[in-house]
Amino acid sequence: MGFFSVFLLYSNVLYNSIRSERRMIMSLDIFASFLYNILMLMSIAVVYYVFKNDSFFHPKVRKVLMGFMVSFVMAFIMWNSYLLSDGIMFDSRAVLLSISGMFFGLIPTVMGMITAIIVRIFQGGVGAPTGIIWIVVSGTLGLLWRQYRLKRNTSNLYKINWIELYLFGLLIQIVMILLLFFLPSHLVMDTISSVAFPLLVIYPIGSFFISQFLLILRRQYFNDIKTIESERQYRRLFSKNKANLMLIDASTGLIKDANETSEETYGYSLSEFKNMHITKINTLSSEEFKVNFNLAISQQQSHFHMKHVKKSGEEFDVEIFVSVIILDNKEHLYITVIDTSDKVQSEKMFKDADDRLRATLLSVGEGVVVIDDYDRITLVNDKAMELLKRTGSLERKKVFNEFRIYSNQSNNDFESLYRKCISENTIFRSDNTYSLLTSKDEMIFIDFTISPINNEHGIKHGAILVFRDVSIEKGRQEEIRFMSRHDYLTGSYNRYNFERELERLNTKRQLPISLIIGDINGLKLVNDAFGHLEGDKLIKEVASIFKKSTRSEDIVARWGGDEFIILLPKT
C-alpha cells in the first residue's frame, strides 16, 4: 500500500513536470509565432511607402491596389496562424486591420476585412465566430481613430505622439482579449492565459513601431506636398511676374535664374542668362560694380539706380531692389529690376515743363501763390510778396496765416471760400469787395481767384491763388460814382440824384415835405461883366451857403444853370 502511494506521488510529480514543460514549450511557440506575425506586418509599411506618393495612379485605383496588398498580407498571416487548439488560432490580423484603418483608409481596410472573414470561415472551428468579430472590431476601431485623429486636421499629425500610438495598440489588444469571452466557456480562461502575454506585451510594441513608422512617412508626405506646392508657387510667381526678376550667386556674381519678363526685356533666353555674369547687362565700371555689389551683399544698400544694356546693345534706365536669400546653404541676391526709361523721360519732361511754368508764374504781374494738399505754400512769386509787403521765404507755411483776406460786404472769410472751392472742385472769382491785410497791417483792395489743381486722373493736389491790387481802380470807381450823382461844379446833388432821393423820401414817415426852388439873380450880368470864372465862383458860393443853412438830412441840388432846389423832409 505504501509502495502504491509512493508510485502515485511520483507519477503525479512527473505528470505536472511534463505538463509544465509542455506549457513552456507552447508559450515559446506562441511567442515565436506572434513575433513572426509582427515581422510579417512590417511588409505593410513597405506597401504604404510604395503607394503613399505615387501620382501615376488615380487615387481610387491606388486605394484598390493597396487593398489587394493588404488582403495578400492578411491571407499570408492567417494561413500561418498559431493553432492553439482545435478551431482556435491566433495571428496578428487585429494589428494589421487596425493599422490599415488608421493609415490606409476605408477601401484597403474593408478589402482586408472581407479577405480575413473569408479565410476565417474557410478555416472553421469553434473560434470562427469570435475570429470574425475580431476582424470587424479591430478594423472599425482603426477607421474611427483615423477619422477623429488623423483626418480632422493636418496639424493633428504633429500632435500625435508615441504614447498615443502605444496606448491605442494596447487598447486594441485589450478589446481583443475581452472578445475571447465569446468562445465556449470551458475554453475561455485557458485561451486567455495562453495568449495574454503576447497580446498585451508583444503586439502593442509591434503595433507602436509600425504605427510610428507610418506616421513619420505620412508627415514626410505632407511636408513634401508643402515643399512641392511652395516650389510651384515660387516658380509661378517668379516666372509670371511682370517685373524683371533675377537670382544672382553672391559669391561669383553669376546669374542663376531669370524670369520670362527678363527674357523679353533683355532679349536673352534663359539658357543664355544662366551662368552669365551680371556685369554683362550693366554699364558700370568694374570699380563701381564692386562697390555696389558689396553694398548689396552686406545689406547696407538695397536700392540702386543705374543703366542696363540689352542684348541688342540698347541702354535703358533701371531701378533695382536687392534682397539677400539663402538657397542650398549659399547666399544669393534676389533682384527686382524695373525699367524706368519712360519714368525718367517723363520726369525730365515734367521738370522742363515745371521749370517753364515756375518761370512764368514768377514773372507775371499778378500775385501768384501755389498751395499743396495740406494748405501749405509751395510757391509764391515776387509780385505777391510785394503786395503782401513781406520779406523772407513763405514756403511750407500755412496760407491762411500769411494771407489775411476779408470781405467788405459779407461775413465770408477766405478759409471758408478756399475749403468750398476744394471740396466742390470749382473756381472762385471775387467781386472787388475783398481786402488784404498786409504784413504791416495796411488794408488794400484786391481782386482774386482760387483755382483747384487736379491731375490727369482728377485727383486734387491743392490750389492756385491769383490776386491783384485794385485799390486805384476802387478809388476811380468811387470817383465816377460820385460824379454821376453830383454836380461837378458845386458838389451838390445833380438833378438825376435829386429825383432818386425824392422818390426815396416820398413816404408817409417823411411827411410833411417842404420844397424850395430858386435861382441866382444877375448871374448873366456877372458872366458878361467879369467872365464865366467869376460866375462859377458865385454859383459855388451860393451852393455853399445853402449847404451851411440846411440840415444834414436835407437834400440840396443844382437843378440846372443858376437854379437850385432844396428838399426838406418832415417840415
Coordinates of C-alpha atoms in Angstrom, one line a residue:
M1 CA 0.0 0.0 0.0
G2 CA 2.9 2.3 0.9
F3 CA 4.6 1.5 -2.4
F4 CA 1.4 2.3 -4.3
S5 CA 1.2 5.7 -2.6
V6 CA 4.8 6.5 -3.5
F7 CA 4.1 5.4 -7.1
L8 CA 1.1 7.6 -7.3
L9 CA 3.0 10.6 -5.8
Y10 CA 5.9 10.1 -8.3
S11 CA 3.5 9.7 -11.2
N12 CA 1.7 13.0 -10.2
V13 CA 5.0 14.9 -10.0
L14 CA 6.2 13.5 -13.3
Y15 CA 2.8 14.4 -14.9
N16 CA 3.0 18.0 -13.6
S17 CA 6.6 18.4 -14.7
I18 CA 5.7 17.2 -18.2
R19 CA 2.7 19.4 -18.3
S20 CA 4.7 22.5 -17.2
E21 CA 7.4 21.7 -19.7
R22 CA 4.7 21.4 -22.4
R23 CA 3.2 24.8 -21.4
M24 CA 6.6 26.4 -21.5
I25 CA 7.2 24.9 -25.0
M26 CA 3.8 26.0 -26.0
S27 CA 4.4 29.6 -24.7
L28 CA 7.7 29.7 -26.6
D29 CA 5.9 28.5 -29.7
I30 CA 3.2 31.2 -29.3
F31 CA 5.9 33.9 -28.7
A32 CA 7.8 32.8 -31.8
S33 CA 4.6 32.7 -33.9
F34 CA 3.5 36.1 -32.7
L35 CA 6.9 37.5 -33.3
Y36 CA 6.9 36.1 -36.8
N37 CA 3.5 37.8 -37.3
I38 CA 4.9 41.1 -36.2
L39 CA 7.8 40.8 -38.7
M40 CA 5.3 40.0 -41.4
L41 CA 3.4 43.2 -40.6
M42 CA 6.5 45.2 -41.5
S43 CA 5.6 44.4 -45.1
I44 CA 2.6 46.6 -44.7
A45 CA 4.9 49.6 -44.0
V46 CA 6.6 48.8 -47.3
V47 CA 3.2 48.9 -49.1
Y48 CA 2.4 52.3 -47.5
Y49 CA 5.8 53.6 -48.5
V50 CA 5.4 52.4 -52.1
F51 CA 1.9 53.8 -52.7
K52 CA 1.9 57.0 -50.5
N53 CA 3.5 59.3 -53.0
D54 CA 2.6 57.5 -56.3
S55 CA 1.0 60.0 -58.6
F56 CA 0.9 57.6 -61.5
F57 CA -2.4 56.0 -60.4
H58 CA -5.7 57.7 -59.8
P59 CA -6.3 58.0 -56.0
K60 CA -9.2 55.5 -56.1
V61 CA -7.1 53.0 -58.2
R62 CA -4.2 53.4 -55.7
K63 CA -6.6 52.7 -52.8
V64 CA -7.8 49.5 -54.5
L65 CA -4.2 48.3 -55.2
M66 CA -3.3 49.0 -51.6
G67 CA -6.4 46.9 -50.6
F68 CA -5.1 44.0 -52.7
M69 CA -1.7 44.2 -51.0
V70 CA -3.4 44.3 -47.5
S71 CA -5.5 41.3 -48.5
F72 CA -2.4 39.4 -49.7
V73 CA -0.6 40.1 -46.4
M74 CA -3.7 39.2 -44.4
A75 CA -4.1 35.9 -46.2
F76 CA -0.5 35.0 -45.7
I77 CA -0.6 35.9 -42.0
M78 CA -3.8 33.9 -41.4
W79 CA -2.5 30.8 -43.3
N80 CA 0.5 30.9 -40.9
S81 CA -1.6 31.3 -37.8
Y82 CA -0.6 29.6 -34.5
L83 CA -3.0 26.8 -33.7
L84 CA -3.7 27.0 -30.0
S85 CA -6.3 24.2 -30.0
D86 CA -8.7 22.6 -32.4
G87 CA -10.6 25.5 -34.1
I88 CA -8.8 28.2 -32.1
M89 CA -5.9 30.1 -33.8
F90 CA -4.1 33.3 -33.2
D91 CA -2.3 35.7 -35.5
S92 CA -1.7 39.5 -36.0
R93 CA -4.8 40.2 -38.0
A94 CA -6.2 42.6 -35.4
V95 CA -2.9 44.6 -35.6
L96 CA -2.9 44.6 -39.4
L97 CA -6.5 45.7 -39.7
S98 CA -6.3 48.4 -37.0
I99 CA -3.1 49.9 -38.7
S100 CA -4.8 49.6 -42.1
G101 CA -7.7 51.5 -40.8
M102 CA -5.5 54.1 -39.1
F103 CA -3.3 54.9 -42.1
F104 CA -4.6 53.3 -45.3
G105 CA -8.3 54.3 -45.2
L106 CA -11.7 52.8 -45.8
I107 CA -11.2 50.9 -49.1
P108 CA -8.0 48.9 -48.3
T109 CA -9.3 48.2 -44.8
V110 CA -12.7 46.9 -45.9
M111 CA -11.0 44.7 -48.6
G112 CA -8.6 43.3 -45.9
M113 CA -11.6 42.7 -43.6
I114 CA -13.5 40.8 -46.3
T115 CA -10.4 38.7 -47.1
A116 CA -9.9 37.9 -43.4
I117 CA -13.5 36.9 -42.9
I118 CA -13.4 34.6 -45.9
V119 CA -10.2 32.9 -44.8
R120 CA -11.5 32.5 -41.2
I121 CA -14.8 31.0 -42.4
F122 CA -12.8 28.6 -44.5
Q123 CA -10.6 27.7 -41.5
G124 CA -13.7 26.9 -39.5
G125 CA -13.7 25.7 -35.9
V126 CA -15.3 26.8 -32.6
G127 CA -13.3 30.0 -32.7
A128 CA -14.5 31.2 -36.1
P129 CA -17.4 33.5 -34.8
T130 CA -15.1 35.1 -32.3
G131 CA -12.4 35.5 -35.0
I132 CA -14.8 37.2 -37.3
I133 CA -15.8 39.6 -34.5
W134 CA -12.1 40.3 -34.0
I135 CA -11.8 41.2 -37.7
V136 CA -14.7 43.6 -37.7
V137 CA -14.0 45.4 -34.4
S138 CA -10.2 45.9 -35.0
G139 CA -10.7 47.3 -38.5
T140 CA -13.6 49.6 -37.3
L141 CA -11.5 50.9 -34.3
G142 CA -8.7 51.8 -36.7
L143 CA -11.0 53.6 -39.1
L144 CA -12.5 55.6 -36.2
W145 CA -9.1 56.7 -35.0
R146 CA -8.2 57.8 -38.5
Q147 CA -11.4 59.8 -38.8
Y148 CA -11.2 61.7 -35.5
R149 CA -7.4 62.0 -35.1
L150 CA -5.7 61.8 -38.4
K151 CA -8.1 63.3 -40.9
R152 CA -9.7 66.1 -39.0
N153 CA -6.8 68.5 -39.4
T154 CA -3.4 68.1 -41.0
S155 CA -1.9 69.9 -37.9
N156 CA -3.1 66.9 -35.8
L157 CA -0.2 64.9 -37.3
Y158 CA 2.2 66.8 -35.1
K159 CA 0.0 66.4 -32.0
I160 CA 0.1 62.6 -32.2
N161 CA 2.9 61.2 -30.1
W162 CA 4.4 57.8 -29.4
I163 CA 2.4 57.4 -26.1
E164 CA -0.9 57.7 -28.0
L165 CA 0.2 55.2 -30.6
Y166 CA 1.3 52.7 -28.0
L167 CA -1.9 53.1 -25.9
F168 CA -4.1 52.7 -28.9
G169 CA -2.3 49.5 -29.9
L170 CA -2.7 48.3 -26.3
L171 CA -6.4 49.2 -26.3
I172 CA -6.9 47.1 -29.5
Q173 CA -5.4 44.1 -27.8
I174 CA -7.4 44.6 -24.6
V175 CA -10.6 44.7 -26.7
M176 CA -9.5 41.5 -28.5
I177 CA -8.9 39.7 -25.1
L178 CA -12.4 40.8 -24.0
L179 CA -13.9 39.4 -27.2
L180 CA -12.4 36.0 -26.2
F181 CA -15.3 35.7 -23.8
F182 CA -17.4 34.9 -26.9
L183 CA -15.6 31.5 -27.0
P184 CA -17.2 28.4 -25.4
S185 CA -17.0 29.0 -21.7
H186 CA -14.7 26.0 -21.0
L187 CA -12.1 27.4 -23.4
V188 CA -12.1 31.0 -22.3
M189 CA -9.7 31.0 -19.3
D190 CA -7.2 28.6 -20.8
T191 CA -7.1 30.6 -24.0
I192 CA -6.7 33.9 -22.3
S193 CA -3.9 32.6 -20.0
S194 CA -2.1 31.2 -23.1
V195 CA -2.2 34.4 -25.2
A196 CA -2.4 37.2 -22.7
F197 CA 1.3 37.9 -22.6
P198 CA 1.9 38.1 -26.3
L199 CA -1.3 40.1 -26.9
L200 CA -0.6 42.6 -24.1
V201 CA 3.2 42.9 -24.5
I202 CA 4.4 41.9 -27.9
Y203 CA 1.6 43.1 -30.2
P204 CA 1.3 46.7 -28.7
I205 CA 5.0 47.1 -29.0
G206 CA 5.0 45.9 -32.6
S207 CA 1.9 47.9 -33.4
F208 CA 3.6 51.0 -31.9
F209 CA 6.8 50.6 -34.1
I210 CA 4.8 50.1 -37.3
S211 CA 2.4 53.0 -36.5
Q212 CA 5.3 55.3 -35.6
F213 CA 7.0 54.4 -38.9
L214 CA 3.8 55.0 -40.9
L215 CA 3.2 58.3 -39.1
I216 CA 6.7 59.5 -39.9
L217 CA 6.0 58.6 -43.6
R218 CA 2.7 60.5 -43.5
R219 CA 4.3 63.6 -42.0
Q220 CA 7.1 63.4 -44.6
Y221 CA 4.4 63.1 -47.3
F222 CA 2.6 66.2 -46.3
N223 CA 5.9 68.1 -45.9
D224 CA 6.8 67.0 -49.4
I225 CA 3.5 68.3 -50.7
K226 CA 4.0 71.6 -49.0
T227 CA 7.5 71.8 -50.4
I228 CA 6.4 70.9 -53.9
E229 CA 3.5 73.4 -53.7
S230 CA 5.8 76.1 -52.4
E231 CA 8.2 75.5 -55.2
R232 CA 5.3 75.6 -57.7
Q233 CA 4.1 78.9 -56.2
Y234 CA 7.6 80.3 -56.3
R235 CA 8.1 79.3 -59.9
R236 CA 4.6 80.7 -60.8
L237 CA 5.3 84.0 -59.0
F238 CA 8.8 84.2 -60.3
S239 CA 8.2 83.2 -63.9
K240 CA 5.0 85.1 -64.5
N241 CA 5.9 88.2 -62.6
K242 CA 5.6 91.4 -64.7
A243 CA 8.8 92.8 -63.1
N244 CA 12.2 91.6 -64.2
L245 CA 13.4 89.1 -61.6
M246 CA 16.9 87.5 -61.4
L247 CA 18.7 85.2 -58.9
I248 CA 22.4 86.0 -58.6
D249 CA 25.1 83.8 -56.9
A250 CA 26.5 86.2 -54.3
S251 CA 30.0 84.6 -54.3
T252 CA 30.5 84.7 -58.1
G253 CA 28.1 87.3 -59.5
L254 CA 26.7 84.7 -62.0
I255 CA 23.0 84.8 -62.9
K256 CA 21.4 81.5 -61.8
D257 CA 17.8 82.2 -62.8
A258 CA 15.7 84.8 -64.6
N259 CA 12.0 85.0 -65.3
E260 CA 10.1 85.3 -68.6
T261 CA 9.8 89.1 -68.3
S262 CA 13.6 89.4 -68.1
E263 CA 13.9 87.3 -71.2
E264 CA 11.6 89.6 -73.1
T265 CA 13.2 92.8 -71.7
Y266 CA 16.8 91.9 -72.3
G267 CA 16.5 89.7 -75.3
Y268 CA 18.4 86.8 -73.8
S269 CA 17.0 83.3 -73.4
L270 CA 17.0 81.5 -70.0
S271 CA 19.9 79.3 -71.1
E272 CA 21.9 82.4 -72.2
F273 CA 21.1 84.1 -68.9
K274 CA 22.3 81.1 -66.7
N275 CA 25.9 81.5 -65.7
M276 CA 26.1 84.9 -67.4
H277 CA 28.0 87.4 -65.2
I278 CA 25.8 90.3 -64.0
T279 CA 28.3 92.8 -65.3
K280 CA 27.3 91.9 -68.9
I281 CA 24.0 93.6 -68.6
N282 CA 25.0 96.8 -66.8
T283 CA 27.2 99.8 -67.8
L284 CA 29.1 100.3 -64.6
S285 CA 32.8 100.3 -64.4
S286 CA 34.4 97.4 -62.6
E287 CA 35.2 99.5 -59.6
E288 CA 31.7 100.9 -59.4
F289 CA 30.2 97.4 -59.8
K290 CA 32.4 96.1 -57.0
V291 CA 31.3 98.9 -54.7
N292 CA 27.6 98.4 -55.4
F293 CA 27.8 94.6 -55.3
N294 CA 29.5 94.7 -51.9
L295 CA 26.9 97.1 -50.6
A296 CA 24.1 94.8 -51.7
I297 CA 25.7 91.6 -50.2
S298 CA 26.4 93.4 -46.9
Q299 CA 22.8 94.7 -47.0
Q300 CA 24.0 98.2 -46.4
Q301 CA 22.0 99.3 -49.5
S302 CA 19.2 97.6 -51.3
H303 CA 18.0 100.2 -53.7
F304 CA 20.0 101.3 -56.8
H305 CA 19.6 103.5 -59.9
M306 CA 21.7 102.7 -63.0
K307 CA 21.7 101.9 -66.7
H308 CA 21.4 98.4 -68.1
V309 CA 22.1 97.2 -71.6
K310 CA 20.0 94.8 -73.7
K311 CA 21.4 92.1 -76.0
S312 CA 20.8 94.4 -78.9
G313 CA 23.1 97.0 -77.2
E314 CA 20.3 99.4 -76.3
E315 CA 20.8 101.1 -73.0
F316 CA 17.9 101.9 -70.7
D317 CA 17.4 103.3 -67.2
V318 CA 16.5 100.8 -64.4
E319 CA 15.6 100.9 -60.7
I320 CA 16.9 97.8 -58.8
F321 CA 15.7 96.4 -55.5
V322 CA 18.0 93.7 -53.9
S323 CA 17.5 91.2 -51.1
V324 CA 19.8 88.5 -49.8
I325 CA 18.4 85.0 -49.5
I326 CA 19.9 81.6 -48.6
L327 CA 19.5 78.7 -51.1
D328 CA 21.3 75.4 -50.7
N329 CA 23.3 76.9 -47.9
K330 CA 24.6 79.6 -50.2
E331 CA 24.0 83.3 -50.3
H332 CA 22.1 84.6 -53.4
L333 CA 20.9 88.0 -54.4
Y334 CA 17.3 88.2 -55.4
I335 CA 17.0 91.3 -57.6
T336 CA 14.0 93.1 -59.0
V337 CA 14.7 95.2 -62.0
I338 CA 12.2 97.9 -63.0
D339 CA 12.5 99.6 -66.4
T340 CA 12.3 103.3 -65.6
S341 CA 13.1 104.7 -69.0
D342 CA 9.6 106.1 -69.5
K343 CA 9.6 107.4 -65.9
V344 CA 12.9 109.1 -66.3
Q345 CA 11.8 110.7 -69.6
S346 CA 8.5 111.8 -68.1
E347 CA 10.3 113.2 -65.1
K348 CA 12.6 115.1 -67.4
M349 CA 9.7 116.4 -69.5
F350 CA 7.8 117.3 -66.3
K351 CA 10.8 119.1 -64.8
D352 CA 11.2 121.1 -68.0
A353 CA 7.5 122.0 -68.0
D354 CA 7.6 122.7 -64.3
D355 CA 10.6 125.0 -64.7
R356 CA 8.8 126.9 -67.5
L357 CA 5.7 127.1 -65.5
R358 CA 7.6 128.3 -62.5
A359 CA 9.4 130.9 -64.5
T360 CA 6.0 132.1 -65.9
L361 CA 4.3 132.3 -62.6
L362 CA 7.2 134.1 -61.1
S363 CA 7.3 136.7 -63.8
V364 CA 3.6 137.6 -64.2
G365 CA 2.3 141.0 -63.0
E366 CA -0.2 139.5 -60.6
G367 CA 0.4 137.8 -57.2
V368 CA 0.5 134.0 -57.6
V369 CA 0.5 131.5 -54.7
V370 CA 0.6 127.7 -55.2
I371 CA -0.8 125.8 -52.3
D372 CA -0.5 122.0 -51.6
D373 CA -2.9 119.4 -50.2
Y374 CA -2.1 120.5 -46.7
D375 CA -2.8 124.2 -47.2
R376 CA 1.0 125.0 -47.3
I377 CA 2.6 127.4 -49.6
T378 CA 4.9 125.7 -52.2
L379 CA 5.5 128.7 -54.5
V380 CA 4.9 132.4 -54.2
N381 CA 6.1 135.0 -56.8
D382 CA 7.7 138.4 -56.3
K383 CA 4.5 140.3 -57.0
A384 CA 2.7 138.5 -54.3
M385 CA 5.5 139.3 -51.8
E386 CA 5.4 142.9 -52.9
L387 CA 1.7 143.3 -52.4
L388 CA 1.9 141.5 -49.1
K389 CA 4.8 143.7 -48.1
R390 CA 6.6 140.6 -46.8
T391 CA 10.3 139.6 -46.9
G392 CA 11.7 136.2 -46.3
S393 CA 10.5 132.8 -47.6
L394 CA 6.9 131.7 -47.2
E395 CA 7.3 128.2 -48.5
R396 CA 5.8 125.4 -46.3
K397 CA 3.9 128.0 -44.3
K398 CA 0.1 127.9 -43.9
V399 CA -1.6 130.1 -46.5
F400 CA -4.3 131.3 -44.1
N401 CA -1.7 132.6 -41.6
E402 CA 0.1 134.7 -44.2
F403 CA -2.8 135.9 -46.5
R404 CA -5.4 137.6 -44.4
I405 CA -8.2 138.3 -46.8
Y406 CA -11.6 139.7 -45.7
S407 CA -14.9 140.5 -47.3
N408 CA -16.0 144.1 -47.1
Q409 CA -19.7 143.3 -47.6
S410 CA -20.3 139.9 -46.0
N411 CA -19.1 137.5 -43.4
N412 CA -17.4 135.2 -45.9
D413 CA -13.8 134.5 -44.8
F414 CA -11.0 133.4 -47.0
E415 CA -10.5 130.0 -45.4
S416 CA -14.2 129.1 -45.9
L417 CA -14.2 130.1 -49.5
Y418 CA -11.0 128.1 -50.1
R419 CA -12.4 125.0 -48.4
K420 CA -15.6 125.2 -50.5
C421 CA -13.6 125.6 -53.8
I422 CA -11.5 122.5 -53.0
S423 CA -14.5 120.3 -51.8
E424 CA -16.7 121.3 -54.8
N425 CA -13.8 121.5 -57.2
T426 CA -15.0 124.9 -58.5
I427 CA -13.2 128.1 -59.3
F428 CA -14.0 131.2 -57.2
R429 CA -13.7 134.7 -58.6
S430 CA -14.1 137.7 -56.2
D431 CA -16.2 140.8 -57.0
N432 CA -13.9 143.7 -55.8
T433 CA -15.4 143.6 -52.4
Y434 CA -12.4 142.0 -50.6
S435 CA -9.4 143.4 -48.8
L436 CA -6.0 142.1 -48.0
L437 CA -4.3 142.9 -44.7
T438 CA -0.6 143.3 -45.4
S439 CA 2.2 142.3 -43.1
K440 CA 2.3 145.9 -42.0
D441 CA -1.4 145.8 -41.1
E442 CA -2.3 148.0 -44.1
M443 CA -5.5 147.3 -45.9
I444 CA -5.6 147.1 -49.7
F445 CA -8.5 146.3 -52.0
I446 CA -7.8 143.1 -54.1
D447 CA -9.5 141.0 -56.7
F448 CA -8.6 137.3 -56.6
T449 CA -9.4 133.8 -57.9
I450 CA -9.0 130.4 -56.3
S451 CA -8.4 127.5 -58.8
P452 CA -8.2 123.9 -57.6
I453 CA -5.3 121.8 -59.1
N454 CA -6.3 118.4 -60.5
N455 CA -4.0 115.8 -62.2
E456 CA -5.0 113.9 -65.3
H457 CA -6.9 111.3 -63.1
G458 CA -8.9 114.0 -61.4
I459 CA -7.1 113.7 -58.1
K460 CA -6.8 117.0 -56.2
H461 CA -3.4 118.5 -55.5
G462 CA -4.1 121.8 -53.8
A463 CA -4.9 125.1 -55.5
I464 CA -3.6 128.3 -57.0
L465 CA -4.4 131.7 -55.6
V466 CA -4.0 134.6 -58.0
F467 CA -4.7 138.2 -56.8
R468 CA -4.1 141.8 -57.8
D469 CA -4.3 145.2 -56.2
V470 CA -7.4 147.1 -57.2
S471 CA -7.2 150.0 -54.7
I472 CA -6.6 152.6 -57.5
E473 CA -9.5 151.1 -59.6
K474 CA -11.6 151.1 -56.5
G475 CA -10.9 154.9 -56.0
R476 CA -11.7 155.7 -59.6
Q477 CA -14.9 153.8 -59.4
E478 CA -15.9 155.7 -56.3
E479 CA -15.0 158.9 -58.1
I480 CA -17.1 158.0 -61.1
R481 CA -20.0 157.0 -58.9
F482 CA -19.7 160.4 -57.1
M483 CA -19.6 162.4 -60.3
S484 CA -22.6 160.5 -61.7
R485 CA -24.7 161.7 -58.7
H486 CA -23.3 165.1 -58.0
D487 CA -22.9 168.4 -59.8
Y488 CA -19.3 168.7 -60.9
L489 CA -19.1 172.4 -60.1
T490 CA -20.7 172.7 -56.7
G491 CA -20.5 169.2 -55.4
S492 CA -24.3 169.3 -54.7
Y493 CA -26.6 166.6 -55.8
N494 CA -27.4 166.8 -59.5
R495 CA -30.9 166.7 -61.0
Y496 CA -30.8 162.9 -61.6
N497 CA -29.8 162.1 -58.0
F498 CA -32.4 164.6 -56.6
E499 CA -35.2 162.8 -58.4
R500 CA -33.9 159.5 -56.9
E501 CA -33.9 160.9 -53.4
L502 CA -37.3 162.5 -53.9
E503 CA -38.7 159.1 -54.8
R504 CA -36.9 157.5 -51.8
L505 CA -38.3 160.1 -49.4
N506 CA -41.8 160.0 -50.8
T507 CA -43.2 158.1 -47.8
K508 CA -45.7 158.9 -45.0
R509 CA -43.0 158.7 -42.5
Q510 CA -41.2 161.7 -44.1
L511 CA -44.3 163.8 -44.4
P512 CA -44.8 166.8 -44.5
I513 CA -42.1 167.6 -47.0
S514 CA -41.1 171.2 -48.0
L515 CA -39.7 172.1 -51.3
I516 CA -37.7 175.3 -52.1
I517 CA -36.9 176.3 -55.6
G518 CA -34.9 179.4 -56.6
D519 CA -32.3 180.9 -58.9
I520 CA -29.4 183.4 -58.7
N521 CA -30.3 186.9 -59.9
G522 CA -27.8 188.8 -62.1
L523 CA -25.7 185.7 -62.9
K524 CA -25.7 186.6 -66.6
L525 CA -24.6 190.2 -65.8
V526 CA -21.7 188.8 -63.7
N527 CA -20.7 186.5 -66.5
D528 CA -20.8 189.3 -69.1
A529 CA -19.0 191.9 -66.9
F530 CA -16.4 189.7 -65.1
G531 CA -16.3 186.5 -67.1
H532 CA -17.6 182.9 -66.6
L533 CA -15.0 182.1 -63.9
E534 CA -16.3 184.7 -61.6
G535 CA -19.8 183.5 -62.4
D536 CA -18.8 179.9 -61.4
K537 CA -17.4 181.3 -58.2
L538 CA -20.8 182.9 -57.5
I539 CA -22.6 179.6 -58.1
K540 CA -20.2 177.7 -55.8
E541 CA -20.6 180.3 -53.1
V542 CA -24.4 180.1 -53.3
A543 CA -24.3 176.3 -53.1
S544 CA -22.0 176.5 -50.1
I545 CA -24.4 178.9 -48.3
F546 CA -27.3 176.5 -49.0
K547 CA -25.4 173.5 -47.5
K548 CA -24.5 175.5 -44.4
S549 CA -28.0 176.7 -44.0
T550 CA -29.7 173.3 -44.2
R551 CA -29.7 170.1 -42.1
S552 CA -27.7 167.1 -42.9
E553 CA -30.8 165.1 -43.9
D554 CA -31.9 167.9 -46.3
I555 CA -31.2 167.5 -50.0
V556 CA -29.6 170.5 -51.8
A557 CA -29.4 170.0 -55.6
R558 CA -28.4 172.1 -58.5
W559 CA -31.4 171.9 -60.8
G560 CA -29.6 173.5 -63.8
G561 CA -27.8 176.7 -64.8
D562 CA -28.5 179.2 -61.9
E563 CA -31.4 177.2 -60.4
F564 CA -31.3 175.3 -57.1
I565 CA -33.8 173.1 -55.4
I566 CA -33.9 172.2 -51.7
L567 CA -35.9 169.2 -50.3
L568 CA -36.7 169.4 -46.6
P569 CA -38.3 166.2 -45.1
K570 CA -40.6 166.4 -42.1
T571 CA -41.0 170.2 -42.2

